[in-house]
Amino acid sequence: MAKRYLMYIAQNYSYAILRPLQEAILHQGGEVCWFLEGKEVDANFLLPNERRLNTIAEVKAWQPDAVFVPGNVVPRFVPGIKVGVFHGFNAGKINRRGREDHFEIRGCFDLYCTQGPDTTLRFEQLAKEYGFFKVKQTGWPMMDPLFQPTHDNPYLDKKDERPTILMCSTFSRNLTCAPHLIETIKQLSQSGKWRWLIQFHPKMDSAIVEQYKALQGPNLTFVETDNVIPLLQAADVMLCDTSSVLLMFLLQRKPVVTFRNQSPKPHLINIEQANLVEDALTQALTRPPELMAEIEQYCQMIHPYYDGKSSERVLAAADEMIESGLVGLKNKPLNMIREFKMRKKLHFWGF
C-alpha cells in the first residue's frame, strides 16, 4: 500500500517549502494531502491537483503515515510521525524567552530534518538531552528549485541592464528594517539608478506595506507571493535585516546588505544608519573577493547541498522512521494548555 503524507501548513510561504517534497513523494508513488491551519494561509494558493483535508476528522480518517510541518507546532492528535522541516534558516533570532528561536524545542516533533552542519550539531545535542526526537541532516526541500532554472521568471527583465536590488524584511518590530528605510528607498528608486523588487514577510504591518506599495513605478515593484525563489534568482544584491530569507539569497553566492542585523557576521555587509544604504549596495555590487570568500565558507556550513535532491533525503529519513517506528525514543511531553488551545482552534474534541 502506498504511504500517505500530510502537508500541515499555517502560512502561505509553506506551499513553496513543501511542494518540492510533494513532487518527490508523488514520483515515488506516495499519496499527499494538505491541511490548512488557521486564517493566515490562503486556500486559493492550492493547485487544482492538490487535495485538501478540511477537518481533523478527515485527517484522522485518512490516517497519514507522516506529517511534514514547516511551522513550530503540530497537534499531537494528528496521526503519523511528525517531521519538522523548518520555515527558514537560522537567522539568529532571539525569542521572548531569550533563546535562539530556531532551536526552541516545543515537544511536537519525532524527527527534525536539518539543513546543514551549523544546525545539525546543535539539534543532535538537543536530541540527546531530550530523548524524544531524532535528527537527520538532509538539506531543505525549498532549496531544490533554487538550483534549477526558473522558466519564464516574471521578475527578470532582459531589456533592463540595470542591477536589480531585492529588499526583504521580517515583520518583527524589533528587527524589521522596513519602517526605517522608507524615505531612503523612495529616494533611491526615484533616482532610477537601480531596479527595485520589494517583498515582505506576510505578517508585516499592513500600514508599512501600503507605504511601500505607494512607491511603485517604473523603477520599483512591490511583490506579494507564496514563492520567493524566482525573486531570489532575479536579483543581483539583497537589502535585508535579520530575516532568514537572506540566507537563501546567500546560497546563490550573491551579496547581502543588512540593516541593523541582530548577529552581523563577515559574510554580510551590515550597516546601522539609513544614509549608508546606497554606498553599501554599491560596494556589494562589486562583489569584493574577501566578502565572496566569506560567503562561500558560510554557505558550506548552512546548506552544503547543491544537487536539488534535499526533498529525496527528507523523504528517505521520514520513511526510515515510518518503518522503524519510534524505537528508542521517549514519549513526547504533554502540554495540556497547548493541547486545549489547538483543539479549540481546530474544533476537534475527539480522540
mmCIF file of C-alpha atoms in Angstrom:
data_model
loop_
_atom_site.group_PDB
_atom_site.id
_atom_site.type_symbol
_atom_site.label_atom_id
_atom_site.label_comp_id
_atom_site.label_asym_id
_atom_site.label_seq_id
_atom_site.Cartn_x
_atom_site.Cartn_y
_atom_site.Cartn_z
ATOM 1 C CA MET A 1 0.000 0.000 0.000
ATOM 2 C CA ALA A 2 1.260 3.484 -0.882
ATOM 3 C CA LYS A 3 2.383 5.599 2.035
ATOM 4 C CA ARG A 4 0.387 8.689 2.912
ATOM 5 C CA TYR A 5 1.937 12.067 3.723
ATOM 6 C CA LEU A 6 0.179 15.110 5.152
ATOM 7 C CA MET A 7 1.416 18.654 4.476
ATOM 8 C CA TYR A 8 0.415 20.619 7.592
ATOM 9 C CA ILE A 9 0.724 24.372 6.977
ATOM 10 C CA ALA A 10 -0.340 27.652 8.582
ATOM 11 C CA GLN A 11 1.357 30.247 6.325
ATOM 12 C CA ASN A 12 1.302 30.868 2.587
ATOM 13 C CA TYR A 13 5.072 30.573 2.267
ATOM 14 C CA SER A 14 4.796 26.938 3.335
ATOM 15 C CA TYR A 15 3.444 25.930 -0.073
ATOM 16 C CA ALA A 16 6.803 26.653 -1.696
ATOM 17 C CA ILE A 17 8.659 24.849 1.097
ATOM 18 C CA LEU A 18 6.709 21.622 0.729
ATOM 19 C CA ARG A 19 5.914 21.401 -2.986
ATOM 20 C CA PRO A 20 9.340 20.041 -3.961
ATOM 21 C CA LEU A 21 8.816 17.372 -1.288
ATOM 22 C CA GLN A 22 5.347 16.651 -2.674
ATOM 23 C CA GLU A 23 6.881 16.170 -6.116
ATOM 24 C CA ALA A 24 9.369 13.652 -4.725
ATOM 25 C CA ILE A 25 6.588 11.763 -2.920
ATOM 26 C CA LEU A 26 4.386 11.538 -5.999
ATOM 27 C CA HIS A 27 7.357 10.458 -8.109
ATOM 28 C CA GLN A 28 7.873 7.537 -5.717
ATOM 29 C CA GLY A 29 4.192 6.567 -5.793
ATOM 30 C CA GLY A 30 3.093 8.019 -2.462
ATOM 31 C CA GLU A 31 -0.083 9.952 -1.666
ATOM 32 C CA VAL A 32 -0.236 13.580 -0.495
ATOM 33 C CA CYS A 33 -2.935 15.651 1.177
ATOM 34 C CA TRP A 34 -2.830 19.183 2.604
ATOM 35 C CA PHE A 35 -4.245 20.538 5.843
ATOM 36 C CA LEU A 36 -4.506 24.302 6.277
ATOM 37 C CA GLU A 37 -4.465 25.541 9.884
ATOM 38 C CA GLY A 38 -5.892 28.941 10.750
ATOM 39 C CA LYS A 39 -6.785 32.073 8.810
ATOM 40 C CA GLU A 40 -3.311 33.183 7.728
ATOM 41 C CA VAL A 41 -2.996 30.561 4.999
ATOM 42 C CA ASP A 42 -4.953 31.072 1.779
ATOM 43 C CA ALA A 43 -6.591 28.006 0.205
ATOM 44 C CA ASN A 44 -6.609 29.818 -3.140
ATOM 45 C CA PHE A 45 -2.893 29.011 -3.430
ATOM 46 C CA LEU A 46 -3.708 25.293 -3.655
ATOM 47 C CA LEU A 47 -3.233 23.911 -7.155
ATOM 48 C CA PRO A 48 -6.084 22.096 -8.943
ATOM 49 C CA ASN A 49 -4.394 18.713 -8.484
ATOM 50 C CA GLU A 50 -3.731 19.205 -4.757
ATOM 51 C CA ARG A 51 -6.154 17.566 -2.346
ATOM 52 C CA ARG A 52 -7.167 19.357 0.843
ATOM 53 C CA LEU A 53 -8.473 17.763 4.033
ATOM 54 C CA ASN A 54 -10.737 20.311 5.696
ATOM 55 C CA THR A 55 -11.094 18.932 9.230
ATOM 56 C CA ILE A 56 -9.120 16.932 11.750
ATOM 57 C CA ALA A 57 -11.791 14.261 11.482
ATOM 58 C CA GLU A 58 -10.963 13.918 7.787
ATOM 59 C CA VAL A 59 -7.243 13.772 8.607
ATOM 60 C CA LYS A 60 -7.805 11.007 11.146
ATOM 61 C CA ALA A 61 -9.949 9.089 8.684
ATOM 62 C CA TRP A 62 -7.220 9.364 6.032
ATOM 63 C CA GLN A 63 -4.528 8.193 8.517
ATOM 64 C CA PRO A 64 -1.291 9.746 7.226
ATOM 65 C CA ASP A 65 1.918 7.856 7.875
ATOM 66 C CA ALA A 66 3.916 11.079 8.252
ATOM 67 C CA VAL A 67 3.148 14.767 8.747
ATOM 68 C CA PHE A 68 5.517 17.393 7.337
ATOM 69 C CA VAL A 69 5.445 20.710 9.187
ATOM 70 C CA PRO A 70 7.297 23.926 8.233
ATOM 71 C CA GLY A 71 5.937 25.647 11.351
ATOM 72 C CA ASN A 72 6.800 25.384 15.036
ATOM 73 C CA VAL A 73 3.912 23.283 16.332
ATOM 74 C CA VAL A 74 1.594 20.485 15.248
ATOM 75 C CA PRO A 75 -1.155 18.870 17.359
ATOM 76 C CA ARG A 76 -0.291 15.517 18.891
ATOM 77 C CA PHE A 77 -3.792 14.241 17.985
ATOM 78 C CA VAL A 78 -2.913 14.337 14.257
ATOM 79 C CA PRO A 79 -1.914 10.781 13.188
ATOM 80 C CA GLY A 80 1.517 9.919 11.812
ATOM 81 C CA ILE A 81 5.108 10.691 12.732
ATOM 82 C CA LYS A 82 5.714 14.441 12.990
ATOM 83 C CA VAL A 83 8.569 15.770 10.871
ATOM 84 C CA GLY A 84 9.895 19.310 11.349
ATOM 85 C CA VAL A 85 11.281 20.751 8.114
ATOM 86 C CA PHE A 86 11.605 24.394 9.240
ATOM 87 C CA HIS A 87 10.222 27.583 7.698
ATOM 88 C CA GLY A 88 13.611 29.199 7.219
ATOM 89 C CA PHE A 89 17.283 29.100 8.118
ATOM 90 C CA ASN A 90 18.677 30.029 11.493
ATOM 91 C CA ALA A 91 18.973 33.804 11.305
ATOM 92 C CA GLY A 92 19.962 34.153 14.967
ATOM 93 C CA LYS A 93 16.591 35.486 16.111
ATOM 94 C CA ILE A 94 16.155 35.587 19.884
ATOM 95 C CA ASN A 95 12.650 34.817 21.174
ATOM 96 C CA ARG A 96 10.844 36.291 24.165
ATOM 97 C CA ARG A 97 12.479 33.754 26.453
ATOM 98 C CA GLY A 98 15.922 34.996 25.465
ATOM 99 C CA ARG A 99 16.730 31.843 23.472
ATOM 100 C CA GLU A 100 17.506 31.262 19.805
ATOM 101 C CA ASP A 101 14.108 30.575 18.302
ATOM 102 C CA HIS A 102 15.447 28.168 15.675
ATOM 103 C CA PHE A 103 16.497 25.742 18.429
ATOM 104 C CA GLU A 104 13.431 26.069 20.659
ATOM 105 C CA ILE A 105 12.160 22.551 21.412
ATOM 106 C CA ARG A 106 8.387 22.574 21.849
ATOM 107 C CA GLY A 107 7.817 18.834 22.199
ATOM 108 C CA CYS A 108 5.927 18.406 18.919
ATOM 109 C CA PHE A 109 8.265 16.515 16.585
ATOM 110 C CA ASP A 110 9.599 12.989 16.259
ATOM 111 C CA LEU A 111 12.149 13.928 13.601
ATOM 112 C CA TYR A 112 13.969 17.110 12.638
ATOM 113 C CA CYS A 113 15.378 17.275 9.108
ATOM 114 C CA THR A 114 18.189 19.799 9.388
ATOM 115 C CA GLN A 115 19.640 21.956 6.643
ATOM 116 C CA GLY A 116 23.393 21.909 7.285
ATOM 117 C CA PRO A 117 26.240 21.295 9.767
ATOM 118 C CA ASP A 118 25.779 24.543 11.702
ATOM 119 C CA THR A 119 22.314 23.494 12.925
ATOM 120 C CA THR A 120 22.705 19.705 12.824
ATOM 121 C CA LEU A 121 25.285 19.614 15.625
ATOM 122 C CA ARG A 122 23.101 21.680 17.947
ATOM 123 C CA PHE A 123 19.990 19.610 17.238
ATOM 124 C CA GLU A 124 21.912 16.379 17.809
ATOM 125 C CA GLN A 125 22.961 17.714 21.205
ATOM 126 C CA LEU A 126 19.340 18.610 21.970
ATOM 127 C CA ALA A 127 18.192 15.162 20.830
ATOM 128 C CA LYS A 128 20.490 13.549 23.405
ATOM 129 C CA GLU A 129 19.263 15.964 26.060
ATOM 130 C CA TYR A 130 15.526 15.489 25.448
ATOM 131 C CA GLY A 131 15.422 11.940 24.106
ATOM 132 C CA PHE A 132 12.080 12.129 22.307
ATOM 133 C CA PHE A 133 13.157 13.009 18.764
ATOM 134 C CA LYS A 134 15.772 12.104 16.167
ATOM 135 C CA VAL A 135 17.799 14.301 13.820
ATOM 136 C CA LYS A 136 18.818 13.774 10.201
ATOM 137 C CA GLN A 137 20.760 16.231 8.066
ATOM 138 C CA THR A 138 19.056 16.343 4.687
ATOM 139 C CA GLY A 139 19.146 19.871 3.310
ATOM 140 C CA TRP A 140 15.981 21.926 2.869
ATOM 141 C CA PRO A 141 13.329 20.969 0.278
ATOM 142 C CA MET A 142 12.593 24.593 -0.575
ATOM 143 C CA MET A 143 16.152 24.969 -1.868
ATOM 144 C CA ASP A 144 15.765 22.310 -4.554
ATOM 145 C CA PRO A 145 14.221 24.694 -7.131
ATOM 146 C CA LEU A 146 16.825 27.369 -6.290
ATOM 147 C CA PHE A 147 19.461 25.272 -8.033
ATOM 148 C CA GLN A 148 17.299 24.788 -11.093
ATOM 149 C CA PRO A 149 16.468 27.491 -13.677
ATOM 150 C CA THR A 150 13.057 29.130 -13.367
ATOM 151 C CA HIS A 151 11.475 29.222 -16.802
ATOM 152 C CA ASP A 152 9.775 32.496 -17.747
ATOM 153 C CA ASN A 153 10.783 34.199 -14.500
ATOM 154 C CA PRO A 154 8.312 37.119 -14.198
ATOM 155 C CA TYR A 155 10.793 39.236 -12.243
ATOM 156 C CA LEU A 156 13.534 39.212 -14.863
ATOM 157 C CA ASP A 157 13.712 41.993 -17.412
ATOM 158 C CA LYS A 158 16.310 41.150 -20.044
ATOM 159 C CA LYS A 159 15.817 44.545 -21.691
ATOM 160 C CA ASP A 160 16.759 46.378 -18.485
ATOM 161 C CA GLU A 161 20.520 46.210 -17.915
ATOM 162 C CA ARG A 162 20.423 47.978 -14.521
ATOM 163 C CA PRO A 163 21.367 45.999 -11.416
ATOM 164 C CA THR A 164 18.366 44.595 -9.560
ATOM 165 C CA ILE A 165 18.072 45.095 -5.800
ATOM 166 C CA LEU A 166 15.714 42.855 -3.829
ATOM 167 C CA MET A 167 14.581 44.287 -0.498
ATOM 168 C CA CYS A 168 13.108 41.828 2.004
ATOM 169 C CA SER A 169 12.165 42.399 5.622
ATOM 170 C CA THR A 170 10.864 40.485 8.609
ATOM 171 C CA PHE A 171 7.732 41.639 10.454
ATOM 172 C CA SER A 172 9.171 41.812 13.985
ATOM 173 C CA ARG A 173 9.103 45.401 15.236
ATOM 174 C CA ASN A 174 12.486 44.969 16.893
ATOM 175 C CA LEU A 175 14.152 43.557 13.795
ATOM 176 C CA THR A 176 12.429 44.971 10.716
ATOM 177 C CA CYS A 177 14.243 47.481 8.516
ATOM 178 C CA ALA A 178 11.134 48.457 6.529
ATOM 179 C CA PRO A 179 9.854 51.450 8.601
ATOM 180 C CA HIS A 180 13.381 52.865 8.961
ATOM 181 C CA LEU A 181 14.229 52.817 5.256
ATOM 182 C CA ILE A 182 11.036 54.031 3.571
ATOM 183 C CA GLU A 183 12.390 57.501 2.717
ATOM 184 C CA THR A 184 15.769 56.099 1.641
ATOM 185 C CA ILE A 185 14.148 53.582 -0.702
ATOM 186 C CA LYS A 186 11.868 56.281 -2.058
ATOM 187 C CA GLN A 187 14.841 58.495 -2.961
ATOM 188 C CA LEU A 188 16.933 55.667 -4.392
ATOM 189 C CA SER A 189 14.094 54.317 -6.517
ATOM 190 C CA GLN A 190 13.279 57.756 -7.875
ATOM 191 C CA SER A 191 16.891 58.190 -8.983
ATOM 192 C CA GLY A 192 16.455 55.323 -11.447
ATOM 193 C CA LYS A 193 19.955 54.044 -10.729
ATOM 194 C CA TRP A 194 18.767 50.510 -9.945
ATOM 195 C CA ARG A 195 15.707 48.342 -10.466
ATOM 196 C CA TRP A 196 13.953 47.512 -7.177
ATOM 197 C CA LEU A 197 11.901 44.480 -6.110
ATOM 198 C CA ILE A 198 10.265 44.667 -2.667
ATOM 199 C CA GLN A 199 8.914 41.627 -0.797
ATOM 200 C CA PHE A 200 7.956 41.429 2.888
ATOM 201 C CA HIS A 201 7.035 38.743 5.381
ATOM 202 C CA PRO A 202 3.257 38.067 5.177
ATOM 203 C CA LYS A 203 2.836 39.234 8.788
ATOM 204 C CA MET A 204 4.273 42.672 8.034
ATOM 205 C CA ASP A 205 2.260 45.627 9.382
ATOM 206 C CA SER A 206 -0.311 46.490 6.698
ATOM 207 C CA ALA A 207 0.346 50.220 7.122
ATOM 208 C CA ILE A 208 4.018 49.703 6.204
ATOM 209 C CA VAL A 209 3.021 47.528 3.257
ATOM 210 C CA GLU A 210 0.785 50.273 1.911
ATOM 211 C CA GLN A 211 3.599 52.835 2.223
ATOM 212 C CA TYR A 212 5.861 50.717 0.046
ATOM 213 C CA LYS A 213 3.128 49.903 -2.425
ATOM 214 C CA ALA A 214 2.714 53.644 -2.903
ATOM 215 C CA LEU A 215 6.322 53.804 -4.145
ATOM 216 C CA GLN A 216 5.618 51.554 -7.126
ATOM 217 C CA GLY A 217 6.594 52.885 -10.519
ATOM 218 C CA PRO A 218 8.952 52.192 -13.426
ATOM 219 C CA ASN A 219 11.864 51.554 -11.044
ATOM 220 C CA LEU A 220 10.164 49.714 -8.177
ATOM 221 C CA THR A 221 7.766 46.761 -7.944
ATOM 222 C CA PHE A 222 6.124 45.519 -4.750
ATOM 223 C CA VAL A 223 5.615 41.737 -4.861
ATOM 224 C CA GLU A 224 3.190 39.583 -2.880
ATOM 225 C CA THR A 225 3.864 35.908 -3.482
ATOM 226 C CA ASP A 226 3.905 32.479 -1.857
ATOM 227 C CA ASN A 227 7.138 31.610 -3.699
ATOM 228 C CA VAL A 228 10.233 33.795 -3.276
ATOM 229 C CA ILE A 229 12.558 31.572 -5.336
ATOM 230 C CA PRO A 230 12.068 33.446 -8.639
ATOM 231 C CA LEU A 231 12.641 36.740 -6.794
ATOM 232 C CA LEU A 232 15.900 35.465 -5.326
ATOM 233 C CA GLN A 233 17.059 34.321 -8.738
ATOM 234 C CA ALA A 234 16.167 37.633 -10.396
ATOM 235 C CA ALA A 235 18.154 39.936 -8.085
ATOM 236 C CA ASP A 236 21.844 40.822 -8.013
ATOM 237 C CA VAL A 237 22.001 42.029 -4.397
ATOM 238 C CA MET A 238 19.645 41.855 -1.405
ATOM 239 C CA LEU A 239 18.867 44.532 1.174
ATOM 240 C CA CYS A 240 17.524 42.947 4.358
ATOM 241 C CA ASP A 241 17.588 42.918 8.179
ATOM 242 C CA THR A 242 17.559 39.742 10.296
ATOM 243 C CA SER A 243 15.110 37.799 8.158
ATOM 244 C CA SER A 244 16.166 34.223 7.386
ATOM 245 C CA VAL A 245 15.372 34.779 3.695
ATOM 246 C CA LEU A 246 18.769 36.480 3.383
ATOM 247 C CA LEU A 247 20.434 33.103 3.941
ATOM 248 C CA MET A 248 18.581 31.659 0.969
ATOM 249 C CA PHE A 249 19.860 34.535 -1.123
ATOM 250 C CA LEU A 250 23.447 33.962 0.044
ATOM 251 C CA LEU A 251 23.295 30.347 -1.147
ATOM 252 C CA GLN A 252 23.335 31.716 -4.690
ATOM 253 C CA ARG A 253 26.717 33.286 -3.872
ATOM 254 C CA LYS A 254 25.187 36.740 -4.046
ATOM 255 C CA PRO A 255 25.962 39.547 -1.526
ATOM 256 C CA VAL A 256 23.540 40.805 1.095
ATOM 257 C CA VAL A 257 23.464 44.226 2.763
ATOM 258 C CA THR A 258 21.785 44.149 6.171
ATOM 259 C CA PHE A 259 20.369 46.991 8.242
ATOM 260 C CA ARG A 260 20.995 46.576 11.977
ATOM 261 C CA ASN A 261 21.332 42.811 11.756
ATOM 262 C CA GLN A 262 20.958 41.156 15.159
ATOM 263 C CA SER A 263 24.040 38.996 14.623
ATOM 264 C CA PRO A 264 26.261 40.559 11.930
ATOM 265 C CA LYS A 265 29.000 38.309 10.541
ATOM 266 C CA PRO A 266 31.791 38.696 7.936
ATOM 267 C CA HIS A 267 29.614 37.199 5.173
ATOM 268 C CA LEU A 268 27.303 40.236 5.407
ATOM 269 C CA ILE A 269 27.721 43.946 4.783
ATOM 270 C CA ASN A 270 25.960 45.321 7.829
ATOM 271 C CA ILE A 271 25.089 48.995 8.336
ATOM 272 C CA GLU A 272 23.494 50.870 11.221
ATOM 273 C CA GLN A 273 22.362 54.090 9.502
ATOM 274 C CA ALA A 274 19.951 54.632 6.613
ATOM 275 C CA ASN A 275 22.262 57.113 4.898
ATOM 276 C CA LEU A 276 24.775 54.288 4.336
ATOM 277 C CA VAL A 277 22.423 52.127 2.260
ATOM 278 C CA GLU A 278 23.474 53.435 -1.161
ATOM 279 C CA ASP A 279 27.217 53.096 -0.513
ATOM 280 C CA ALA A 280 26.780 49.603 0.943
ATOM 281 C CA LEU A 281 24.743 48.408 -2.047
ATOM 282 C CA THR A 282 27.297 49.903 -4.427
ATOM 283 C CA GLN A 283 30.049 48.015 -2.622
ATOM 284 C CA ALA A 284 28.050 44.756 -2.700
ATOM 285 C CA LEU A 285 27.528 45.025 -6.455
ATOM 286 C CA THR A 286 31.326 44.961 -6.948
ATOM 287 C CA ARG A 287 31.458 41.544 -5.231
ATOM 288 C CA PRO A 288 34.641 42.122 -3.200
ATOM 289 C CA PRO A 289 36.824 38.944 -3.170
ATOM 290 C CA GLU A 290 37.124 38.906 0.628
ATOM 291 C CA LEU A 291 33.353 39.099 1.032
ATOM 292 C CA MET A 292 32.709 36.396 -1.569
ATOM 293 C CA ALA A 293 35.169 34.062 0.191
ATOM 294 C CA GLU A 294 33.305 34.569 3.480
ATOM 295 C CA ILE A 295 30.003 33.860 1.732
ATOM 296 C CA GLU A 296 31.349 30.611 0.261
ATOM 297 C CA GLN A 297 32.593 29.395 3.635
ATOM 298 C CA TYR A 298 29.296 30.260 5.290
ATOM 299 C CA CYS A 299 27.205 28.515 2.624
ATOM 300 C CA GLN A 300 29.120 25.279 3.177
ATOM 301 C CA MET A 301 28.049 25.413 6.822
ATOM 302 C CA ILE A 302 24.375 26.254 6.461
ATOM 303 C CA HIS A 303 23.432 24.174 3.397
ATOM 304 C CA PRO A 304 26.144 22.136 1.645
ATOM 305 C CA TYR A 305 23.745 20.545 -0.847
ATOM 306 C CA TYR A 306 23.531 21.836 -4.418
ATOM 307 C CA ASP A 307 22.146 18.785 -6.174
ATOM 308 C CA GLY A 308 18.467 19.764 -5.822
ATOM 309 C CA LYS A 309 17.709 16.468 -4.051
ATOM 310 C CA SER A 310 17.091 17.552 -0.452
ATOM 311 C CA SER A 311 13.442 16.513 -0.809
ATOM 312 C CA GLU A 312 14.502 12.950 -1.584
ATOM 313 C CA ARG A 313 16.695 12.911 1.521
ATOM 314 C CA VAL A 314 13.860 14.230 3.721
ATOM 315 C CA LEU A 315 11.501 11.607 2.335
ATOM 316 C CA ALA A 316 14.047 8.830 2.901
ATOM 317 C CA ALA A 317 14.540 9.934 6.519
ATOM 318 C CA ALA A 318 10.781 10.015 7.138
ATOM 319 C CA ASP A 319 10.272 6.607 5.502
ATOM 320 C CA GLU A 320 13.016 5.130 7.651
ATOM 321 C CA MET A 321 11.216 6.308 10.797
ATOM 322 C CA ILE A 322 7.855 5.099 9.475
ATOM 323 C CA GLU A 323 9.343 1.631 9.009
ATOM 324 C CA SER A 324 11.273 1.510 12.276
ATOM 325 C CA GLY A 325 8.748 3.353 14.431
ATOM 326 C CA LEU A 326 9.730 5.399 17.468
ATOM 327 C CA VAL A 327 12.002 2.713 18.871
ATOM 328 C CA GLY A 328 14.436 4.082 21.433
ATOM 329 C CA LEU A 329 12.621 7.391 21.861
ATOM 330 C CA LYS A 330 10.960 8.663 24.999
ATOM 331 C CA ASN A 331 7.345 9.810 24.965
ATOM 332 C CA LYS A 332 6.935 13.443 23.971
ATOM 333 C CA PRO A 333 5.852 15.706 26.854
ATOM 334 C CA LEU A 334 2.165 16.552 27.091
ATOM 335 C CA ASN A 335 1.449 20.279 27.025
ATOM 336 C CA MET A 336 -2.146 20.462 28.280
ATOM 337 C CA ILE A 337 -2.541 24.184 27.632
ATOM 338 C CA ARG A 338 -1.353 23.915 24.035
ATOM 339 C CA GLU A 339 -3.461 20.781 23.571
ATOM 340 C CA PHE A 340 -6.602 22.599 24.691
ATOM 341 C CA LYS A 341 -5.858 25.664 22.544
ATOM 342 C CA MET A 342 -5.233 23.547 19.442
ATOM 343 C CA ARG A 343 -8.407 21.533 19.946
ATOM 344 C CA LYS A 344 -10.400 24.739 20.363
ATOM 345 C CA LYS A 345 -8.790 26.339 17.322
ATOM 346 C CA LEU A 346 -9.357 23.271 15.138
ATOM 347 C CA HIS A 347 -12.812 22.450 16.549
ATOM 348 C CA PHE A 348 -11.802 18.915 17.449
ATOM 349 C CA TRP A 349 -12.686 17.250 20.726
ATOM 350 C CA GLY A 350 -12.434 13.593 19.770
ATOM 351 C CA PHE A 351 -9.710 11.008 20.330
#
